[in-house]
Short mmCIF file of C-alpha atoms in Angstrom, two decimals:
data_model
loop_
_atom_site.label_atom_id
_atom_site.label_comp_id
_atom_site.label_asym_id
_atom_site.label_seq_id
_atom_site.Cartn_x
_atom_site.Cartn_y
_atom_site.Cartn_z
CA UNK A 280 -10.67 9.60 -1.43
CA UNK A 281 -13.45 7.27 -2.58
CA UNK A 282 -11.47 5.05 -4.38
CA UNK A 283 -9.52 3.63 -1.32
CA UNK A 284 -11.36 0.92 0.03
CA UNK A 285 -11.49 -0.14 -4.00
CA UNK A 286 -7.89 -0.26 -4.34
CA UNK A 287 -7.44 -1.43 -0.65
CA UNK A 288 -9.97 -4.75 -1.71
CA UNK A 289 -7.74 -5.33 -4.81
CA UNK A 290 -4.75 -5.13 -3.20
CA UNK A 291 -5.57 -7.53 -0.44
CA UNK A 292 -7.49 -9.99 -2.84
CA UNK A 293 -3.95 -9.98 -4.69
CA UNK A 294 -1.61 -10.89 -1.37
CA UNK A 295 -3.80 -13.70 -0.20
CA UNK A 296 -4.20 -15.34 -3.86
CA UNK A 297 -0.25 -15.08 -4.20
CA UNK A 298 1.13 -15.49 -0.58
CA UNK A 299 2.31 -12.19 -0.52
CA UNK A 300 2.96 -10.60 3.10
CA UNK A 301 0.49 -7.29 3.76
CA UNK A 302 0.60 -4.75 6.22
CA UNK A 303 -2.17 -2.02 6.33
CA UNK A 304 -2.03 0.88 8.88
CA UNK A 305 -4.67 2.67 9.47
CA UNK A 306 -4.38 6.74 9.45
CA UNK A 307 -7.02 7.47 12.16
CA UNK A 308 -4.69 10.45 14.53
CA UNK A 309 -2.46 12.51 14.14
CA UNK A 310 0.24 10.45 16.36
CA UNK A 311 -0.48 7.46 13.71
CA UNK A 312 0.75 9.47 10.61
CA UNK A 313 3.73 11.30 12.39
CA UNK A 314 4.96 7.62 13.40
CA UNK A 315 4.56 6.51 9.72
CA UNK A 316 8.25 6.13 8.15
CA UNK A 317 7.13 9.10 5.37
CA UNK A 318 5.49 11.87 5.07
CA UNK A 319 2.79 10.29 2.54
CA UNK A 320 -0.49 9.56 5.27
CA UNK A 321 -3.19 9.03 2.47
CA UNK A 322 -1.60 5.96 0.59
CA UNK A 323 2.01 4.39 0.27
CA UNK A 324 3.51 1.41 -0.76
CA UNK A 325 6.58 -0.27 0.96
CA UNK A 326 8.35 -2.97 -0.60
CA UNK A 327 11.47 -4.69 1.10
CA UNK A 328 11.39 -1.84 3.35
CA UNK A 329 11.77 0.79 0.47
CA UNK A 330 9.46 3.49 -0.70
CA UNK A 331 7.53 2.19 -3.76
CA UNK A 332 4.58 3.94 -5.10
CA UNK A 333 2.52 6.78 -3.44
CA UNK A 334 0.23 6.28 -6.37
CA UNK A 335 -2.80 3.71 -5.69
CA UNK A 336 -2.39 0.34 -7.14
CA UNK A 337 -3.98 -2.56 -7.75
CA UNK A 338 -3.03 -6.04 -7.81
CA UNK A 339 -1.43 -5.48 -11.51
CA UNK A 340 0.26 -2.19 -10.24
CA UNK A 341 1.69 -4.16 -6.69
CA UNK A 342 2.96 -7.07 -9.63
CA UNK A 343 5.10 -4.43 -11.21
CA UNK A 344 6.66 -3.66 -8.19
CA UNK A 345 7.26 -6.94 -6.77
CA UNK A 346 8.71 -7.29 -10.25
CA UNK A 347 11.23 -4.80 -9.59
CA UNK A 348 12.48 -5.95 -6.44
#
């Protein structure tokens, strides 16, 4: 999808200006996505180890869900 590394920027931009801890993985094999803890390899969002959003976000879309937590 072209809008990825978009929503990736935003989304990183977001966790440094708010001290908010990041992980990115990388989907580049086949033995990356089966070890990924759901079946969504294209874009998911974990928050306090829960399923959030399969939906790309940006930094206004990850502050509604730390807003949930």
């Amino acid at each position: 999808c072209p809008y990825v590394p978009g929503h990736i920027a935003a989304v990183q931009r977001y966790c440094e200006e708010n001290d908010v801890p990041l992980t990115l993985i990388q989907v580049d094999s086949l033995q990356t996505a089966k070890d990924l803890p759901c079946v969504f390899n294209n874009w998911a969002v974990f928050w306090n180890g829960r399923l959030a959003t399969v939906n790309q976000i940006d930094g206004a879309g990850l502050e509604k869900i730390i807003g949930r937590a």
